[in-house]
């Protein structure tokens, strides 16, 4: 389930509260959609994505979705995250009676290309970058330029990621999928004890209409390295409101997830197991 943006304690009392707000405005053409607002998104075929997931609370963003051809799709977005790192430069501005804090800016840009060479096979490639200390960087507003390249062009001060995924429909009612998330990688060190294999991977299986019509079984396995989602400069961590933007359990995790969902007598029944 999506994380809650727990706010600070009451400015005048001892309680805490949560505010949840989502809105999205879309402009749609035949093969193109532009959208902006405060919402969440998820990339990939898995239930709990390791790439871009809807685990973190919604955040302001804008972007577009373009069906270039019938089997080729391109997605781009730019979002504004919650770093929860106080901005010491502005600390003296919001003090006195009823002190307030102002966080350092943290933003994310990402794009994704999906290609379906056949009706039952979809390949996906994603790039994303998290950057801080400035509200918006023009370099990351160019949707079709490699974000990894731009991050290096700016002096390797930001946090870039790459993701690959594939989904294959075995039959009309079943699908296999696999995802790979690459945070850092030095190819020549791949098989050394000291390496940059900061990876996460995930594989899963969906099966519909097993026992009765419209029921669904999901099996999913996820493994994440202990070094992913974090950065040498904490302002660039792959987090918003304290939640990872990818896999819900964050780095250094391993999870086996099983879910069965069915509609019985006008009721929805869902059984879940996670370990």
Rosetta silent file (secondary structure, phi, psi, omega in degrees, C-alpha in Angstrom):
SEQUENCE: XXXXXXXXXXXXXXXXXXXXXXXXXXXXXXXXXXXXXXXXXXXXXXXXXXXXXXXXXXXXXXXXXXXXXXXXXXXXXXXXXXXXXXXXXXXXXXXXXXXXXXXXXXXXXXXXXXXXXXXXXXXXXXXXXXXXXXXXXXXXXXXXXXXXXXXXXXXXXXXXXXXXXXXXXXXXXXXXXXXXXXXXXXXXXXXXXXXXXXXXXXXXXXXXXXXXXXXXXXXXXXXXXXXXXXXXXXXXXXXXXXXXXXXXXXXXXXXXXXXXXXXXXXXXXXXXXXX
SCORE:     score description
SCORE:     0.000 S_00000001
   1 L     0.000  156.681 -177.798    0.000    0.000    0.000 S_00000001
   2 L   -68.789  140.653  178.993    1.051    3.581   -0.565 S_00000001
   3 L   -69.657  156.155  179.982    2.993    5.250    2.216 S_00000001
   4 L  -100.350  136.301  179.284    1.493    8.096    4.219 S_00000001
   5 L   -80.034   79.860 -178.778    3.163   11.523    4.294 S_00000001
   6 E   -63.384  121.522 -178.459    3.410   11.841    8.061 S_00000001
   7 L   -89.094  172.011  177.190    3.717   15.516    8.820 S_00000001
   8 L   -62.481  165.729  177.032    5.391   17.157   11.781 S_00000001
   9 L   -62.167  160.880 -179.589    3.599   17.307   15.091 S_00000001
  10 L   -51.682  135.921 -178.382    0.939   19.945   15.514 S_00000001
  11 L   -65.729  -21.814 -177.187    2.428   23.410   15.520 S_00000001
  12 L  -121.135   -3.242 -178.066    0.327   24.280   18.579 S_00000001
  13 L  -138.162 -154.597 -176.097   -0.308   20.907   20.217 S_00000001
  14 L  -116.713    6.814 -176.807    1.065   17.392   20.674 S_00000001
  15 L   -92.094  168.200  172.451   -0.783   15.518   17.933 S_00000001
  16 L  -120.748  156.993  176.555    0.262   14.396   14.450 S_00000001
  17 L  -147.285  164.587 -179.192   -1.832   14.377   11.321 S_00000001
  18 E  -125.640  134.337  175.332   -1.699   13.209    7.720 S_00000001
  19 L  -117.573  125.295  179.881   -2.856   15.120    4.661 S_00000001
  20 L  -120.107  123.089 -179.898   -3.451   13.206    1.423 S_00000001
  21 L  -142.592  131.255  177.212   -4.203   15.095   -1.782 S_00000001
  22 L  -134.849  141.046  173.858   -4.061   13.950   -5.401 S_00000001
  23 E  -155.664  145.154  178.746   -5.038   15.697   -8.587 S_00000001
  24 E  -146.878  130.057  175.135   -4.193   15.188  -12.251 S_00000001
  25 E  -112.868  127.443 -176.650   -5.112   17.174  -15.331 S_00000001
  26 E  -121.841  142.631  172.539   -4.609   15.441  -18.675 S_00000001
  27 E  -116.814  116.832 -171.292   -4.722   16.668  -22.253 S_00000001
  28 E  -112.918  132.929  168.090   -5.360   13.753  -24.613 S_00000001
  29 L  -117.560 -175.668 -175.236   -4.871   13.358  -28.334 S_00000001
  30 L   -55.910  -47.396 -176.802   -5.100   10.185  -30.405 S_00000001
  31 L  -127.551   18.917 -175.610   -1.620    8.928  -29.528 S_00000001
  32 E  -143.761  134.702  177.608   -0.337   11.567  -27.099 S_00000001
  33 E  -132.068  126.909  172.464   -1.191   12.508  -23.506 S_00000001
  34 E  -109.077  136.569 -177.107    0.215   15.410  -21.492 S_00000001
  35 E  -142.292  148.010  173.865   -0.465   15.421  -17.763 S_00000001
  36 E  -150.969  158.507 -178.565    0.404   17.438  -14.702 S_00000001
  37 E   149.924 -154.044  176.716   -0.661   17.577  -11.081 S_00000001
  38 E  -124.338  103.478 -175.102    0.136   15.796   -7.832 S_00000001
  39 E  -154.475 -175.185  178.227   -0.129   12.050   -8.286 S_00000001
  40 L  -123.558  167.210  179.698    1.934    8.849   -8.354 S_00000001
  41 L  -145.356  160.835  176.839    3.056    6.509  -11.113 S_00000001
  42 L  -140.911  135.287  179.395    4.382    2.979  -11.532 S_00000001
  43 L  -114.881  142.838  178.644    6.579    1.526  -14.277 S_00000001
  44 L   102.124  175.928 -174.799    6.948   -2.126  -15.213 S_00000001
  45 L   -96.722   -8.137 -173.088    4.718   -5.199  -15.032 S_00000001
  46 L   -78.114  166.500  175.184    5.306   -6.191  -11.410 S_00000001
  47 L   -74.683  -43.034  179.345    3.046   -5.665   -8.425 S_00000001
  48 L  -118.501   88.996 -172.727    5.818   -3.985   -6.396 S_00000001
  49 L   -64.729  142.904  173.600    8.043   -2.260   -8.942 S_00000001
  50 L   -94.957   -5.312 -176.804   11.776   -1.834   -8.282 S_00000001
  51 L   -93.136  -86.669  172.502   11.968    0.936  -10.927 S_00000001
  52 L  -120.526  118.584 -176.618    9.343    3.645  -10.335 S_00000001
  53 L  -120.706  170.695  177.981    6.631    2.562   -7.905 S_00000001
  54 L   -99.241   24.238  179.541    3.575    4.060   -6.256 S_00000001
  55 L   -72.321  -45.643 -178.090    4.836    3.290   -2.739 S_00000001
  56 L   -70.616  153.221  176.773    5.974    6.812   -1.871 S_00000001
  57 L   -56.580  152.609 -178.577    3.302    9.483   -1.273 S_00000001
  58 L   -58.760  152.537 -179.109    2.186   11.355   -4.385 S_00000001
  59 E  -141.617  154.748  179.710    4.309   14.300   -5.496 S_00000001
  60 E   -61.866  137.925 -178.940    3.909   17.207   -7.963 S_00000001
  61 E  -162.356  163.846  172.936    4.935   16.246  -11.493 S_00000001
  62 E  -145.064  157.527 -179.866    4.343   16.798  -15.179 S_00000001
  63 E   173.968 -172.850 -179.779    5.074   14.718  -18.254 S_00000001
  64 E  -144.564  160.533  179.436    3.756   13.035  -21.365 S_00000001
  65 E  -130.096  119.461 -172.267    2.987    9.611  -22.798 S_00000001
  66 E  -124.990  117.481  171.782    3.493    9.156  -26.549 S_00000001
  67 E   -84.689   94.661 -175.412    2.502    6.126  -28.616 S_00000001
  68 E   -64.205  -47.255  173.014    5.038    6.618  -31.405 S_00000001
  69 E  -135.460 -175.370 -178.987    3.748    3.591  -33.316 S_00000001
  70 L   -66.887  -20.778 -178.804    1.357    0.776  -32.508 S_00000001
  71 L  -125.593   15.280 -179.642    4.162   -1.149  -30.778 S_00000001
  72 E  -134.624  125.016 -173.967    6.502    1.631  -29.581 S_00000001
  73 E  -131.026  138.728  179.352    5.745    3.886  -26.604 S_00000001
  74 E  -126.633  134.218 -178.671    7.743    6.708  -24.968 S_00000001
  75 E  -128.428  138.307  175.868    7.086    8.204  -21.517 S_00000001
  76 E  -139.155  144.604  172.615    8.732   11.193  -19.835 S_00000001
  77 E  -153.211  159.589  172.894    8.114   12.977  -16.548 S_00000001
  78 E  -133.980  129.949 -176.330    9.667   15.438  -14.116 S_00000001
  79 E  -130.161  160.747 -178.883    8.681   15.461  -10.450 S_00000001
  80 E  -116.182  116.250 -171.616    9.343   17.416   -7.269 S_00000001
  81 E   -97.936  173.701  177.449   10.131   15.282   -4.225 S_00000001
  82 E  -110.497  109.864 -174.490   10.211   15.794   -0.460 S_00000001
  83 E   -81.698  -28.179 -175.595   13.800   15.461    0.818 S_00000001
  84 E    59.615   25.787  174.436   13.118   15.981    4.551 S_00000001
  85 E  -110.534  114.166 -176.993   16.595   17.550    4.811 S_00000001
  86 E   -59.942  139.914  176.447   16.405   21.002    6.460 S_00000001
  87 L   -88.327  104.345 -175.781   17.833   23.886    4.450 S_00000001
  88 H   -66.817  -25.732 -179.527   20.258   25.517    6.885 S_00000001
  89 H   -64.632  -35.516 -177.460   20.615   28.592    4.655 S_00000001
  90 H   -97.406    5.694 -174.798   16.941   29.468    5.193 S_00000001
  91 L   -60.114  -35.901 -177.169   16.804   28.364    8.825 S_00000001
  92 L   -75.709  -12.165 -178.535   16.981   31.918   10.140 S_00000001
  93 L   -77.378  -37.385 -174.981   14.036   32.998    7.987 S_00000001
  94 L  -112.386   68.709  179.781   11.433   30.788    9.654 S_00000001
  95 L  -140.313  177.732 -176.896   12.166   31.098   13.374 S_00000001
  96 L   107.710 -137.388  178.207   10.892   32.881   16.432 S_00000001
  97 L   -76.928  116.276 -177.205    7.406   32.193   17.749 S_00000001
  98 L    76.986   67.347 -177.207    6.285   29.026   16.033 S_00000001
  99 L   -64.504  141.313  176.207    9.493   27.876   14.311 S_00000001
 100 L  -125.269  160.728  177.663    9.186   26.339   10.844 S_00000001
 101 L  -122.793  153.480  179.811   11.642   24.419    8.667 S_00000001
 102 L  -125.839  125.815 -175.958   12.291   24.514    4.928 S_00000001
 103 E   -84.349  153.477  171.221   13.658   21.417    3.158 S_00000001
 104 E   -64.310  140.597  178.150   16.376   21.273    0.546 S_00000001
 105 E   -64.581  143.775  172.354   14.873   20.827   -2.937 S_00000001
 106 E  -142.609  130.925 -177.206   14.955   17.333   -4.440 S_00000001
 107 E  -131.608  164.330  176.704   13.664   16.494   -7.922 S_00000001
 108 E  -137.105  142.048  170.693   13.443   13.514  -10.257 S_00000001
 109 E  -128.385  144.068 -179.948   13.346   13.186  -14.044 S_00000001
 110 E  -154.026  150.742  171.287   12.732    9.944  -15.884 S_00000001
 111 E  -140.895  157.174 -173.152   11.943    8.525  -19.281 S_00000001
 112 E  -144.710  137.942  176.101   10.936    5.099  -20.496 S_00000001
 113 E  -118.889  126.281  177.407   10.779    3.336  -23.863 S_00000001
 114 E  -116.936  130.761 -179.788    8.514    0.318  -24.345 S_00000001
 115 E  -128.778  129.734  178.071    8.721   -1.887  -27.430 S_00000001
 116 E  -116.145   89.612 -178.680    6.420   -4.790  -28.246 S_00000001
 117 E   -65.274  -26.970  174.977    7.996   -6.708  -31.154 S_00000001
 118 E  -133.643  171.090 -176.741    5.194   -9.282  -30.899 S_00000001
 119 L   -68.997  -19.876 -177.118    1.747   -9.273  -29.352 S_00000001
 120 L  -112.141    8.483 -177.785    2.903  -11.313  -26.353 S_00000001
 121 E  -132.093  129.759  177.030    6.317   -9.733  -25.663 S_00000001
 122 E  -130.417  128.550  177.626    7.120   -6.266  -24.264 S_00000001
 123 E  -111.346  137.068 -179.233   10.611   -4.901  -23.615 S_00000001
 124 E  -129.004  142.488  175.860   11.165   -1.817  -21.467 S_00000001
 125 E  -134.460  131.866 -177.961   14.165    0.442  -20.835 S_00000001
 126 E  -129.658  151.460  168.184   14.189    3.305  -18.336 S_00000001
 127 E  -131.325  144.010  174.559   16.507    6.043  -17.186 S_00000001
 128 E  -147.106  159.122  177.500   15.976    8.269  -14.174 S_00000001
 129 E  -146.784  134.492  174.498   17.963   10.830  -12.224 S_00000001
 130 E  -109.478  130.578 -179.582   17.445   12.348   -8.787 S_00000001
 131 E  -137.910  154.923 -176.132   19.051   15.702   -8.132 S_00000001
 132 E  -133.043 -179.676  175.566   18.981   18.209   -5.302 S_00000001
 133 L    70.407    2.596  170.570   19.839   21.718   -4.157 S_00000001
 134 L  -147.484  147.466 -173.587   18.010   23.364   -7.077 S_00000001
 135 L   -67.550  -43.979 -177.812   14.312   23.417   -7.864 S_00000001
 136 L  -153.534  138.295 -178.566   14.576   22.523  -11.546 S_00000001
 137 L  -117.214  122.610 -176.307   17.469   21.911  -13.918 S_00000001
 138 H   -58.264  -32.145 -178.381   16.983   22.647  -17.619 S_00000001
 139 H   -57.716  -30.845 -177.685   19.369   19.814  -18.583 S_00000001
 140 H   -95.402   11.327  175.976   16.814   17.287  -17.352 S_00000001
 141 H   -99.504    8.261  177.341   13.924   18.883  -19.241 S_00000001
 142 L   -99.411   99.412 -168.925   15.090   17.423  -22.563 S_00000001
 143 L   -59.768  -32.052 -170.367   13.000   14.247  -22.813 S_00000001
 144 L   -99.871    5.850  177.920   14.938   12.510  -25.582 S_00000001
 145 L   -98.167  140.564 -179.259   18.487   13.055  -24.277 S_00000001
 146 L   -57.672  124.637  178.873   20.156   10.380  -22.149 S_00000001
 147 H   -71.016  -32.988  176.673   19.782   11.310  -18.485 S_00000001
 148 H   -62.260  -43.950  178.232   22.875    9.274  -17.612 S_00000001
 149 H   -63.037  -44.471 -179.059   24.871   11.341  -20.102 S_00000001
 150 H   -62.616  -37.892  179.199   23.465   14.597  -18.743 S_00000001
 151 H   -62.785  -41.072  176.189   24.346   13.576  -15.190 S_00000001
 152 H   -69.039  -37.660  179.525   27.963   13.021  -16.252 S_00000001
 153 H   -59.974  -33.273 -178.777   27.913   16.245  -18.281 S_00000001
 154 L   -84.583    0.044  176.146   27.035   18.165  -15.110 S_00000001
 155 L   105.270   17.876  177.897   30.006   16.704  -13.238 S_00000001
 156 L    56.900   45.581  179.981   28.615   13.482  -11.735 S_00000001
 157 L  -104.451   -7.394 -177.035   26.965   15.332   -8.848 S_00000001
 158 L  -110.188 -172.264 -173.266   23.508   13.741   -9.186 S_00000001
 159 E  -122.901  100.615 -176.890   22.104   10.217   -8.852 S_00000001
 160 E  -101.072  148.448  179.566   21.331    8.432  -12.139 S_00000001
 161 E  -136.956  157.157  176.318   19.739    4.998  -12.555 S_00000001
 162 E  -131.569  143.013  177.521   18.983    2.585  -15.395 S_00000001
 163 E  -136.875  145.865  176.698   16.312   -0.096  -15.547 S_00000001
 164 E  -131.059  141.695  177.897   15.471   -2.943  -17.918 S_00000001
 165 E  -151.534  155.439  179.437   12.379   -5.122  -17.890 S_00000001
 166 E  -143.098  140.076  174.178   10.637   -7.721  -20.007 S_00000001
 167 E  -131.894  139.073 -176.451    7.174   -9.265  -19.844 S_00000001
 168 E  -133.849  121.880  176.904    5.998  -12.257  -21.838 S_00000001
 169 E   -82.566  114.425 -179.705    2.439  -13.514  -22.125 S_00000001
 170 E   -74.395  -47.220  173.280    2.603  -17.305  -22.153 S_00000001
 171 E  -135.351 -176.709  179.627   -1.096  -17.653  -22.832 S_00000001
 172 L   -63.666  -24.743 -174.596   -3.995  -15.230  -22.791 S_00000001
 173 L  -112.093   12.244 -178.889   -4.374  -15.737  -19.038 S_00000001
 174 E  -145.462  150.496 -176.263   -0.740  -15.910  -17.840 S_00000001
 175 E  -149.649  137.515  172.201    2.351  -13.721  -17.949 S_00000001
 176 E  -106.007  146.616  177.468    6.005  -13.929  -16.902 S_00000001
 177 E  -147.839  156.444  179.474    8.057  -10.823  -16.156 S_00000001
 178 E  -146.902  140.069  178.564   11.560   -9.808  -15.086 S_00000001
 179 E  -133.729  144.616  176.075   13.065   -6.451  -14.049 S_00000001
 180 E  -130.444  127.647  178.388   16.634   -5.285  -13.443 S_00000001
 181 E  -113.177  127.230 -178.279   17.509   -2.014  -11.687 S_00000001
 182 E  -117.326  113.230  178.669   21.072   -0.684  -12.014 S_00000001
 183 E   -91.312  -50.542  175.720   22.132    2.036   -9.584 S_00000001
 184 E  -139.181  145.031  178.287   25.912    1.822  -10.055 S_00000001
 185 L  -159.079  125.536  170.310   27.977   -0.473  -12.254 S_00000001
 186 L  -113.604  102.765 -171.358   31.638   -0.680  -13.262 S_00000001
 187 H   -51.737  -41.781 -176.159   31.697   -3.501  -15.876 S_00000001
 188 H   -71.251  -11.593  177.912   35.371   -4.428  -15.403 S_00000001
 189 H  -101.954    5.925 -170.420   34.785   -4.926  -11.650 S_00000001
 190 L   -52.178  -43.035 -173.662   31.693   -7.108  -12.086 S_00000001
 191 L  -104.073   17.189  177.475   33.269  -10.346  -10.809 S_00000001
 192 L   -96.970  156.687  178.029   35.599   -8.826   -8.205 S_00000001
 193 L   -61.771  -39.763  174.043   34.998   -8.796   -4.461 S_00000001
 194 L   -93.699  106.835 -173.194   35.199   -5.004   -4.574 S_00000001
 195 L  -138.024  174.172  174.521   32.587   -4.097   -7.180 S_00000001
 196 L  -116.611   37.510 -179.886   29.951   -1.593   -8.168 S_00000001
 197 L   -82.767   67.520 -179.272   27.193   -4.151   -8.724 S_00000001
 198 E   -88.093   80.953 -171.242   24.528   -2.009   -7.093 S_00000001
 199 E  -115.985  162.544  163.965   21.624   -3.964   -8.555 S_00000001
 200 E  -139.005  142.128  177.080   18.086   -5.010   -7.771 S_00000001
 201 E  -138.453  158.495 -173.241   16.233   -7.697   -9.671 S_00000001
 202 E  -151.901  138.802  175.331   12.737   -9.062   -9.676 S_00000001
 203 E  -137.811  148.263 -176.407   10.897  -11.894  -11.351 S_00000001
 204 E  -159.497  175.128 -175.272    7.249  -12.815  -11.224 S_00000001
 205 E  -148.311  133.356  174.582    4.292  -14.642  -12.684 S_00000001
 206 E  -116.682  139.053  179.126    0.592  -13.762  -13.125 S_00000001
 207 E  -140.307  118.667 -177.461   -2.121  -16.340  -13.775 S_00000001
 208 E  -106.153  160.598  176.423   -5.763  -15.395  -14.340 S_00000001
 209 L    53.513   53.312 -176.884   -8.977  -17.450  -14.480 S_00000001
 210 L   -84.704  -60.902 -177.851   -7.510  -20.357  -12.527 S_00000001
 211 L   -99.577  -40.612 -179.547  -10.394  -21.654  -10.437 S_00000001
 212 L  -141.136  167.451 -177.188  -13.126  -19.253  -11.429 S_00000001
 213 L   -65.031  135.472  175.988  -13.601  -16.414  -13.893 S_00000001
 214 L    73.405    9.406  172.185  -11.675  -13.225  -13.145 S_00000001
 215 L   -83.227  164.365 -173.575   -9.592  -14.644  -10.290 S_00000001
 216 E  -151.152  134.021  175.843   -5.846  -13.962  -10.317 S_00000001
 217 E  -115.843  131.298  178.394   -2.721  -15.472   -8.742 S_00000001
 218 E  -123.480  128.376  173.087    0.524  -13.479   -8.476 S_00000001
 219 E  -120.015  130.954 -174.781    3.918  -14.886   -7.483 S_00000001
 220 E  -146.885  133.375  176.549    6.809  -12.425   -7.174 S_00000001
 221 E  -121.671  134.286 -177.845   10.411  -12.594   -5.938 S_00000001
 222 E  -133.525  138.503  174.497   12.531   -9.481   -5.311 S_00000001
 223 E  -135.296  133.556  178.799   16.159   -8.989   -4.239 S_00000001
 224 E  -129.906  137.650  176.024   17.885   -5.634   -3.668 S_00000001
 225 L   -69.173  152.409 -175.833   21.524   -4.847   -2.923 S_00000001
 226 L   -71.913   -8.885 -175.470   22.243   -2.986    0.308 S_00000001
 227 L  -101.744   -7.364 -174.797   23.789   -0.031   -1.569 S_00000001
 228 L   -75.997  166.094  176.186   20.981    0.921   -3.954 S_00000001
 229 L    69.698   -9.736 -179.991   18.611    3.917   -3.714 S_00000001
 230 L  -114.385  161.543 -173.075   21.159    5.879   -1.648 S_00000001
 231 L  -137.133  157.454  178.692   23.823    8.320   -2.782 S_00000001
 232 L   -59.671  -28.697  174.625   27.120    9.739   -1.592 S_00000001
 233 L  -107.999  107.913 -173.098   25.269   13.048   -1.308 S_00000001
 234 H   -54.382  -24.963  179.841   22.126   12.377    0.776 S_00000001
 235 H   -63.782  -18.279 -179.445   20.198   15.157   -0.963 S_00000001
 236 H  -100.310   11.107 -179.981   20.150   12.857   -4.031 S_00000001
 237 L   -58.921  147.385 -176.909   18.750    9.772   -2.291 S_00000001
 238 L   -81.205   56.440 -174.988   16.091    7.875   -4.276 S_00000001
 239 E  -137.769  157.109  170.337   13.446    8.723   -1.673 S_00000001
 240 E  -145.270  132.032 -177.141   10.517   11.062   -1.114 S_00000001
 241 L    57.524   25.641  179.444    8.838   11.681    2.249 S_00000001
 242 L    84.629    2.077 -179.797   11.155    9.003    3.656 S_00000001
 243 E  -110.386  141.486  176.529    9.864    6.287    1.286 S_00000001
 244 E   -65.526  145.127  177.776   11.865    4.666   -1.557 S_00000001
 245 L   -78.369  -16.418  178.268   10.731    5.588   -5.060 S_00000001
 246 L  -104.297 -124.157 -175.710   11.308    1.991   -6.138 S_00000001
 247 L   -61.315  136.985 -171.296   10.796   -1.235   -4.170 S_00000001
 248 L   -60.648  -31.885 -177.237    8.757   -0.666   -1.010 S_00000001
 249 L   -86.020   -5.712  176.484   11.258   -2.407    1.333 S_00000001
 250 L    75.767 -157.970 -178.917   14.188   -0.346    0.057 S_00000001
 251 L   -74.183  164.782  175.839   17.808   -1.542   -0.090 S_00000001
 252 L    55.321   53.982 -177.616   19.197   -4.743    1.480 S_00000001
 253 E  -140.050  156.342  176.254   15.960   -6.675    1.146 S_00000001
 254 E  -144.075  132.696 -172.738   14.635   -9.963   -0.168 S_00000001
 255 E  -145.310  135.259  170.142   10.961  -10.722   -0.543 S_00000001
 256 E  -111.417  122.401 -174.846    8.702  -13.531   -1.703 S_00000001
 257 E  -122.287  131.379  177.969    5.209  -12.252   -2.423 S_00000001
 258 E  -129.858  132.720  178.322    2.085  -14.313   -3.131 S_00000001
 259 E  -140.537  135.488  173.708   -1.367  -12.876   -3.789 S_00000001
 260 E  -125.815  129.435 -178.574   -4.662  -14.468   -4.774 S_00000001
 261 E  -128.053  137.320  179.378   -7.663  -12.328   -5.705 S_00000001
 262 E  -150.636  154.759  174.612  -11.179  -13.459   -6.575 S_00000001
 263 E  -106.886  118.200 -177.001  -14.727  -12.127   -6.851 S_00000001
 264 E  -132.104  122.153  176.998  -17.214  -14.293   -4.959 S_00000001
 265 L    52.126   51.190  178.830  -20.891  -13.480   -4.400 S_00000001
 266 L    62.043   20.927  177.586  -20.462   -9.793   -5.232 S_00000001
 267 E  -123.561  148.922  177.390  -17.539   -9.585   -2.799 S_00000001
 268 E  -101.412  125.379 -179.715  -13.843   -9.059   -3.432 S_00000001
 269 E  -119.472  127.465  178.657  -11.501  -11.450   -1.614 S_00000001
 270 E  -129.840  126.999  175.907   -7.731  -10.954   -1.546 S_00000001
 271 E  -113.579  129.339 -177.890   -5.218  -13.217    0.206 S_00000001
 272 E  -128.569  144.104  173.773   -1.629  -11.974    0.527 S_00000001
 273 E  -138.309  132.207  179.553    1.602  -13.494    1.823 S_00000001
 274 E  -140.221  132.130 -178.788    4.957  -11.706    2.018 S_00000001
 275 L  -149.576    0.000    0.000    8.203  -12.968    3.550 S_00000001
